[in-house]
PDB file of C-alpha atoms in Angstrom:
ATOM      1  CA  UNK A   1      -4.069  54.546 -38.292  1.00 75.00           C
ATOM      2  CA  UNK A   2      -4.429  51.668 -40.767  1.00 92.00           C
ATOM      3  CA  UNK A   3      -7.485  49.497 -41.395  1.00 94.00           C
ATOM      4  CA  UNK A   4      -6.537  45.820 -41.586  1.00 96.00           C
ATOM      5  CA  UNK A   5      -8.602  42.998 -43.027  1.00 96.00           C
ATOM      6  CA  UNK A   6      -7.805  39.293 -43.189  1.00 97.00           C
ATOM      7  CA  UNK A   7     -10.059  36.695 -44.760  1.00 96.00           C
ATOM      8  CA  UNK A   8      -9.857  33.259 -46.333  1.00 96.00           C
ATOM      9  CA  UNK A   9     -11.353  31.897 -49.527  1.00 96.00           C
ATOM     10  CA  UNK A  10     -11.679  28.486 -51.140  1.00 97.00           C
ATOM     11  CA  UNK A  11     -11.713  27.539 -54.813  1.00 96.00           C
ATOM     12  CA  UNK A  12     -12.827  24.005 -55.621  1.00 95.00           C
ATOM     13  CA  UNK A  13     -10.156  23.597 -58.291  1.00 96.00           C
ATOM     14  CA  UNK A  14      -6.576  22.348 -58.209  1.00 96.00           C
ATOM     15  CA  UNK A  15      -3.680  24.684 -57.528  1.00 97.00           C
ATOM     16  CA  UNK A  16      -2.440  24.264 -61.119  1.00 96.00           C
ATOM     17  CA  UNK A  17      -5.850  25.206 -62.526  1.00 95.00           C
ATOM     18  CA  UNK A  18      -6.077  28.251 -60.272  1.00 96.00           C
ATOM     19  CA  UNK A  19      -2.609  29.441 -61.352  1.00 95.00           C
ATOM     20  CA  UNK A  20      -3.580  29.156 -65.018  1.00 95.00           C
ATOM     21  CA  UNK A  21      -6.903  30.921 -64.369  1.00 95.00           C
ATOM     22  CA  UNK A  22      -5.082  33.712 -62.530  1.00 96.00           C
ATOM     23  CA  UNK A  23      -3.479  34.822 -65.814  1.00 94.00           C
ATOM     24  CA  UNK A  24      -6.713  34.394 -67.777  1.00 93.00           C
ATOM     25  CA  UNK A  25      -9.209  35.913 -65.373  1.00 91.00           C
ATOM     26  CA  UNK A  26      -9.698  39.102 -67.384  1.00 92.00           C
ATOM     27  CA  UNK A  27     -12.100  39.754 -68.911  1.00 90.00           C
ATOM     28  CA  UNK A  28     -15.005  38.119 -67.102  1.00 92.00           C
ATOM     29  CA  UNK A  29     -18.544  39.338 -66.328  1.00 92.00           C
ATOM     30  CA  UNK A  30     -17.500  40.391 -62.831  1.00 92.00           C
ATOM     31  CA  UNK A  31     -14.491  42.469 -63.913  1.00 90.00           C
ATOM     32  CA  UNK A  32     -15.988  45.123 -66.168  1.00 88.00           C
ATOM     33  CA  UNK A  33     -14.081  47.688 -64.114  1.00 87.00           C
ATOM     34  CA  UNK A  34     -10.732  46.316 -65.360  1.00 91.00           C
ATOM     35  CA  UNK A  35      -9.838  48.230 -68.525  1.00 91.00           C
ATOM     36  CA  UNK A  36      -6.290  47.123 -69.355  1.00 93.00           C
ATOM     37  CA  UNK A  37      -3.522  44.812 -68.113  1.00 94.00           C
ATOM     38  CA  UNK A  38       0.103  45.153 -69.184  1.00 95.00           C
ATOM     39  CA  UNK A  39       3.132  43.061 -68.214  1.00 95.00           C
ATOM     40  CA  UNK A  40       5.961  45.344 -67.100  1.00 96.00           C
ATOM     41  CA  UNK A  41       8.451  42.727 -66.012  1.00 95.00           C
ATOM     42  CA  UNK A  42       8.716  38.934 -65.955  1.00 97.00           C
ATOM     43  CA  UNK A  43      11.499  36.463 -65.249  1.00 97.00           C
ATOM     44  CA  UNK A  44      12.151  32.906 -64.095  1.00 96.00           C
ATOM     45  CA  UNK A  45      14.560  32.658 -61.172  1.00 95.00           C
ATOM     46  CA  UNK A  46      17.298  29.999 -60.838  1.00 96.00           C
ATOM     47  CA  UNK A  47      14.916  28.124 -58.499  1.00 94.00           C
ATOM     48  CA  UNK A  48      12.238  28.103 -61.244  1.00 95.00           C
ATOM     49  CA  UNK A  49       9.992  30.671 -59.571  1.00 96.00           C
ATOM     50  CA  UNK A  50       8.048  32.916 -61.938  1.00 97.00           C
ATOM     51  CA  UNK A  51       8.220  36.574 -60.933  1.00 97.00           C
ATOM     52  CA  UNK A  52       5.935  39.054 -62.676  1.00 97.00           C
ATOM     53  CA  UNK A  53       4.896  42.676 -62.383  1.00 97.00           C
ATOM     54  CA  UNK A  54       1.794  43.986 -64.148  1.00 97.00           C
ATOM     55  CA  UNK A  55       0.103  47.351 -64.491  1.00 97.00           C
ATOM     56  CA  UNK A  56      -3.702  47.277 -64.309  1.00 96.00           C
ATOM     57  CA  UNK A  57      -6.000  50.136 -65.251  1.00 93.00           C
ATOM     58  CA  UNK A  58      -9.370  50.093 -63.546  1.00 88.00           C
ATOM     59  CA  UNK A  59     -12.397  52.309 -63.324  1.00 85.00           C
ATOM     60  CA  UNK A  60     -12.654  53.571 -59.781  1.00 69.00           C
ATOM     61  CA  UNK A  61     -15.457  56.055 -59.332  1.00 64.00           C
ATOM     62  CA  UNK A  62     -14.943  57.998 -56.143  1.00 63.00           C
ATOM     63  CA  UNK A  63     -17.936  59.156 -54.066  1.00 60.00           C
ATOM     64  CA  UNK A  64     -19.057  62.709 -54.779  1.00 64.00           C
ATOM     65  CA  UNK A  65     -17.712  64.098 -51.528  1.00 61.00           C
ATOM     66  CA  UNK A  66     -14.273  62.724 -52.451  1.00 63.00           C
ATOM     67  CA  UNK A  67     -14.215  63.887 -56.089  1.00 63.00           C
ATOM     68  CA  UNK A  68     -13.391  67.481 -55.168  1.00 64.00           C
ATOM     69  CA  UNK A  69     -10.022  66.314 -53.843  1.00 62.00           C
ATOM     70  CA  UNK A  70      -9.111  64.649 -57.174  1.00 62.00           C
ATOM     71  CA  UNK A  71      -8.201  66.053 -60.599  1.00 60.00           C
ATOM     72  CA  UNK A  72     -11.066  65.499 -63.055  1.00 61.00           C
ATOM     73  CA  UNK A  73      -9.089  63.046 -65.205  1.00 56.00           C
ATOM     74  CA  UNK A  74      -8.284  60.930 -62.126  1.00 55.00           C
ATOM     75  CA  UNK A  75     -11.720  60.818 -60.497  1.00 56.00           C
ATOM     76  CA  UNK A  76     -12.935  57.824 -62.533  1.00 68.00           C
ATOM     77  CA  UNK A  77      -9.855  55.654 -63.096  1.00 78.00           C
ATOM     78  CA  UNK A  78      -6.969  54.168 -61.148  1.00 86.00           C
ATOM     79  CA  UNK A  79      -3.635  52.486 -61.835  1.00 92.00           C
ATOM     80  CA  UNK A  80      -2.718  49.371 -59.861  1.00 95.00           C
ATOM     81  CA  UNK A  81       0.628  47.559 -59.609  1.00 97.00           C
ATOM     82  CA  UNK A  82       0.463  43.797 -59.188  1.00 98.00           C
ATOM     83  CA  UNK A  83       3.524  41.740 -58.212  1.00 98.00           C
ATOM     84  CA  UNK A  84       3.339  37.957 -58.164  1.00 98.00           C
ATOM     85  CA  UNK A  85       5.596  35.009 -57.361  1.00 98.00           C
ATOM     86  CA  UNK A  86       4.667  31.501 -58.468  1.00 97.00           C
ATOM     87  CA  UNK A  87       6.677  28.743 -56.783  1.00 97.00           C
ATOM     88  CA  UNK A  88       5.983  25.413 -58.571  1.00 95.00           C
ATOM     89  CA  UNK A  89       8.056  23.414 -56.100  1.00 95.00           C
ATOM     90  CA  UNK A  90       6.339  24.669 -52.937  1.00 96.00           C
ATOM     91  CA  UNK A  91       3.058  24.873 -54.884  1.00 97.00           C
ATOM     92  CA  UNK A  92       2.344  28.392 -53.749  1.00 98.00           C
ATOM     93  CA  UNK A  93       1.524  31.670 -55.436  1.00 98.00           C
ATOM     94  CA  UNK A  94       1.791  35.008 -53.675  1.00 98.00           C
ATOM     95  CA  UNK A  95       0.513  38.293 -55.052  1.00 98.00           C
ATOM     96  CA  UNK A  96       0.904  41.847 -53.789  1.00 98.00           C
ATOM     97  CA  UNK A  97      -1.085  44.719 -55.262  1.00 98.00           C
ATOM     98  CA  UNK A  98      -1.219  48.414 -54.444  1.00 97.00           C
ATOM     99  CA  UNK A  99      -2.590  51.565 -56.014  1.00 94.00           C
ATOM    100  CA  UNK A 100      -0.311  54.215 -57.460  1.00 93.00           C
ATOM    101  CA  UNK A 101      -3.237  56.532 -58.261  1.00 86.00           C
ATOM    102  CA  UNK A 102      -4.847  58.544 -55.447  1.00 80.00           C
ATOM    103  CA  UNK A 103      -2.215  57.141 -53.058  1.00 85.00           C
ATOM    104  CA  UNK A 104      -2.020  60.390 -51.095  1.00 81.00           C
ATOM    105  CA  UNK A 105      -5.764  60.260 -50.609  1.00 84.00           C
ATOM    106  CA  UNK A 106      -6.063  56.540 -49.880  1.00 89.00           C
ATOM    107  CA  UNK A 107      -3.603  53.673 -50.069  1.00 94.00           C
ATOM    108  CA  UNK A 108      -4.800  50.079 -50.457  1.00 95.00           C
ATOM    109  CA  UNK A 109      -2.346  47.195 -50.282  1.00 98.00           C
ATOM    110  CA  UNK A 110      -3.471  43.615 -50.759  1.00 98.00           C
ATOM    111  CA  UNK A 111      -1.534  40.402 -50.248  1.00 98.00           C
ATOM    112  CA  UNK A 112      -2.901  37.030 -51.365  1.00 98.00           C
ATOM    113  CA  UNK A 113      -1.357  33.641 -50.713  1.00 98.00           C
ATOM    114  CA  UNK A 114      -2.601  30.661 -52.737  1.00 98.00           C
ATOM    115  CA  UNK A 115      -1.788  27.131 -51.635  1.00 98.00           C
ATOM    116  CA  UNK A 116      -3.187  23.601 -51.832  1.00 98.00           C
ATOM    117  CA  UNK A 117      -5.939  23.027 -49.313  1.00 98.00           C
ATOM    118  CA  UNK A 118      -4.503  20.649 -46.674  1.00 96.00           C
ATOM    119  CA  UNK A 119      -7.847  18.846 -46.254  1.00 96.00           C
ATOM    120  CA  UNK A 120      -8.512  18.350 -49.967  1.00 97.00           C
ATOM    121  CA  UNK A 121      -5.598  18.250 -52.416  1.00 96.00           C
ATOM    122  CA  UNK A 122      -7.929  19.046 -55.335  1.00 96.00           C
ATOM    123  CA  UNK A 123      -8.915  22.412 -53.874  1.00 97.00           C
ATOM    124  CA  UNK A 124      -7.030  25.682 -53.439  1.00 98.00           C
ATOM    125  CA  UNK A 125      -7.258  27.994 -50.458  1.00 98.00           C
ATOM    126  CA  UNK A 126      -6.560  31.710 -50.467  1.00 98.00           C
ATOM    127  CA  UNK A 127      -5.440  33.829 -47.548  1.00 98.00           C
ATOM    128  CA  UNK A 128      -6.163  37.472 -48.290  1.00 98.00           C
ATOM    129  CA  UNK A 129      -4.849  40.424 -46.296  1.00 98.00           C
ATOM    130  CA  UNK A 130      -5.444  44.120 -46.897  1.00 97.00           C
ATOM    131  CA  UNK A 131      -4.127  47.339 -45.407  1.00 98.00           C
ATOM    132  CA  UNK A 132      -6.084  50.553 -46.029  1.00 96.00           C
ATOM    133  CA  UNK A 133      -4.758  53.929 -44.937  1.00 96.00           C
ATOM    134  CA  UNK A 134      -5.321  57.637 -45.500  1.00 92.00           C
ATOM    135  CA  UNK A 135      -3.475  60.741 -44.416  1.00 89.00           C
ATOM    136  CA  UNK A 136      -6.174  63.281 -45.230  1.00 85.00           C
ATOM    137  CA  UNK A 137      -6.585  65.384 -42.109  1.00 86.00           C
ATOM    138  CA  UNK A 138     -10.092  65.217 -40.690  1.00 87.00           C
ATOM    139  CA  UNK A 139     -11.314  62.710 -43.280  1.00 85.00           C
ATOM    140  CA  UNK A 140      -8.972  59.763 -42.851  1.00 90.00           C
ATOM    141  CA  UNK A 141     -11.451  57.639 -40.893  1.00 92.00           C
ATOM    142  CA  UNK A 142     -14.286  58.209 -43.392  1.00 88.00           C
ATOM    143  CA  UNK A 143     -11.986  57.479 -46.323  1.00 88.00           C
ATOM    144  CA  UNK A 144     -10.704  54.285 -44.701  1.00 93.00           C
ATOM    145  CA  UNK A 145     -14.242  53.085 -44.009  1.00 93.00           C
ATOM    146  CA  UNK A 146     -15.169  53.779 -47.615  1.00 88.00           C
ATOM    147  CA  UNK A 147     -12.084  51.906 -48.821  1.00 91.00           C
ATOM    148  CA  UNK A 148     -12.813  48.942 -46.569  1.00 93.00           C
ATOM    149  CA  UNK A 149     -16.419  48.647 -47.772  1.00 92.00           C
ATOM    150  CA  UNK A 150     -15.371  48.862 -51.412  1.00 89.00           C
ATOM    151  CA  UNK A 151     -12.617  46.302 -50.867  1.00 93.00           C
ATOM    152  CA  UNK A 152     -15.064  43.777 -49.376  1.00 93.00           C
ATOM    153  CA  UNK A 153     -17.333  44.185 -52.397  1.00 92.00           C
ATOM    154  CA  UNK A 154     -14.342  43.762 -54.696  1.00 92.00           C
ATOM    155  CA  UNK A 155     -13.329  40.493 -52.987  1.00 94.00           C
ATOM    156  CA  UNK A 156     -16.769  39.006 -53.649  1.00 93.00           C
ATOM    157  CA  UNK A 157     -16.577  39.942 -57.323  1.00 92.00           C
ATOM    158  CA  UNK A 158     -13.018  38.632 -57.591  1.00 94.00           C
ATOM    159  CA  UNK A 159     -14.012  35.210 -56.269  1.00 95.00           C
ATOM    160  CA  UNK A 160     -17.046  35.015 -58.534  1.00 94.00           C
ATOM    161  CA  UNK A 161     -14.878  36.004 -61.499  1.00 94.00           C
ATOM    162  CA  UNK A 162     -12.339  33.326 -60.596  1.00 94.00           C
ATOM    163  CA  UNK A 163     -15.080  30.678 -60.393  1.00 94.00           C
ATOM    164  CA  UNK A 164     -16.493  31.826 -63.732  1.00 94.00           C
ATOM    165  CA  UNK A 165     -13.125  31.544 -65.515  1.00 95.00           C
ATOM    166  CA  UNK A 166     -12.361  28.177 -63.903  1.00 95.00           C
ATOM    167  CA  UNK A 167     -15.726  26.796 -64.992  1.00 94.00           C
ATOM    168  CA  UNK A 168     -15.071  27.870 -68.592  1.00 92.00           C
ATOM    169  CA  UNK A 169     -11.576  26.357 -68.512  1.00 91.00           C
ATOM    170  CA  UNK A 170     -12.979  23.029 -67.324  1.00 88.00           C
ATOM    171  CA  UNK A 171     -15.671  22.960 -69.986  1.00 86.00           C
ATOM    172  CA  UNK A 172     -18.491  23.598 -67.549  1.00 76.00           C
ATOM    173  CA  UNK A 173     -21.327  26.038 -67.992  1.00 63.00           C
ATOM    174  CA  UNK A 174     -20.570  29.028 -65.753  1.00 63.00           C
ATOM    175  CA  UNK A 175     -23.305  30.029 -63.356  1.00 58.00           C
ATOM    176  CA  UNK A 176     -25.310  32.970 -64.527  1.00 50.00           C
ATOM    177  CA  UNK A 177     -24.118  36.396 -63.542  1.00 46.00           C
ATOM    178  CA  UNK A 178     -26.200  38.689 -61.366  1.00 41.00           C
ATOM    179  CA  UNK A 179     -26.867  40.912 -64.375  1.00 44.00           C
ATOM    180  CA  UNK A 180     -28.127  37.982 -66.446  1.00 48.00           C
ATOM    181  CA  UNK A 181     -30.347  36.793 -63.592  1.00 45.00           C
ATOM    182  CA  UNK A 182     -31.710  40.298 -63.021  1.00 45.00           C
ATOM    183  CA  UNK A 183     -32.432  40.704 -66.748  1.00 50.00           C
ATOM    184  CA  UNK A 184     -34.365  37.437 -66.859  1.00 52.00           C
ATOM    185  CA  UNK A 185     -36.328  38.364 -63.744  1.00 51.00           C
ATOM    186  CA  UNK A 186     -37.138  41.767 -65.255  1.00 54.00           C
ATOM    187  CA  UNK A 187     -38.418  40.103 -68.437  1.00 57.00           C
ATOM    188  CA  UNK A 188     -40.573  37.699 -66.430  1.00 60.00           C
ATOM    189  CA  UNK A 189     -41.987  40.569 -64.375  1.00 60.00           C
ATOM    190  CA  UNK A 190     -42.675  42.658 -67.481  1.00 58.00           C
ATOM    191  CA  UNK A 191     -44.401  39.732 -69.191  1.00 62.00           C
ATOM    192  CA  UNK A 192     -46.532  39.026 -66.118  1.00 60.00           C
ATOM    193  CA  UNK A 193     -47.473  42.713 -65.868  1.00 61.00           C
ATOM    194  CA  UNK A 194     -48.383  42.775 -69.563  1.00 59.00           C
ATOM    195  CA  UNK A 195     -50.634  39.713 -69.218  1.00 64.00           C
ATOM    196  CA  UNK A 196     -52.268  41.190 -66.116  1.00 62.00           C
ATOM    197  CA  UNK A 197     -52.905  44.472 -67.943  1.00 60.00           C
ATOM    198  CA  UNK A 198     -54.533  42.586 -70.821  1.00 60.00           C
ATOM    199  CA  UNK A 199     -56.712  40.678 -68.368  1.00 64.00           C
ATOM    200  CA  UNK A 200     -57.809  43.868 -66.580  1.00 59.00           C
ATOM    201  CA  UNK A 201     -58.524  45.571 -69.903  1.00 59.00           C
ATOM    202  CA  UNK A 202     -60.614  42.601 -71.004  1.00 63.00           C
ATOM    203  CA  UNK A 203     -62.655  42.646 -67.799  1.00 60.00           C
ATOM    204  CA  UNK A 204     -63.157  46.397 -68.076  1.00 56.00           C
ATOM    205  CA  UNK A 205     -64.410  46.025 -71.652  1.00 56.00           C
ATOM    206  CA  UNK A 206     -66.879  43.299 -70.651  1.00 53.00           C
ATOM    207  CA  UNK A 207     -68.291  45.471 -67.828  1.00 52.00           C
ATOM    208  CA  UNK A 208     -68.741  48.327 -70.289  1.00 54.00           C
ATOM    209  CA  UNK A 209     -71.116  46.272 -72.435  1.00 50.00           C
ATOM    210  CA  UNK A 210     -73.037  44.681 -69.561  1.00 49.00           C
TER     211      UNK A 210
END
């Protein structure tokens, strides 16, 4: 049995900008899990389509119950193949990615299709499909559910990373990352707690001399 997911996304940037950002999206604050990217193959077809294949290395920490099924050196990293076709005449870009690490345990295939949004020519829409499967007897359903949940989280980070890179390309100030926002909130909370502690200490000292 295979888990299937289909969802759509929208980037408020032109198709050309999105294609350029696609090749420049690493690193960004939402992709700390991407360690390396290497071009394996690239060519331009007679119809001027750009065909590329890349190898991505990512951190991919498996849950504890799954780690016992993996060699130690493979439990925290994964290798991903990414194929892409950019068609400048049809104004489309199609990508296909799949994992070559842990494939016997869990296989994740993703297909993305980028095209100009028909309602707004300055925006780009993305159709994303994913197929998640596992052949581990007795655990396939649990593994697929885990893979599906992780994939959904990954999609959110991917879109935020895309928006971040596009904003930088267009000379805009990227919105703050969750980490930056959390850090600022923590500082504000710590400062408020410090001031409150000083106030309580001051009141306690006054009572002592009354």
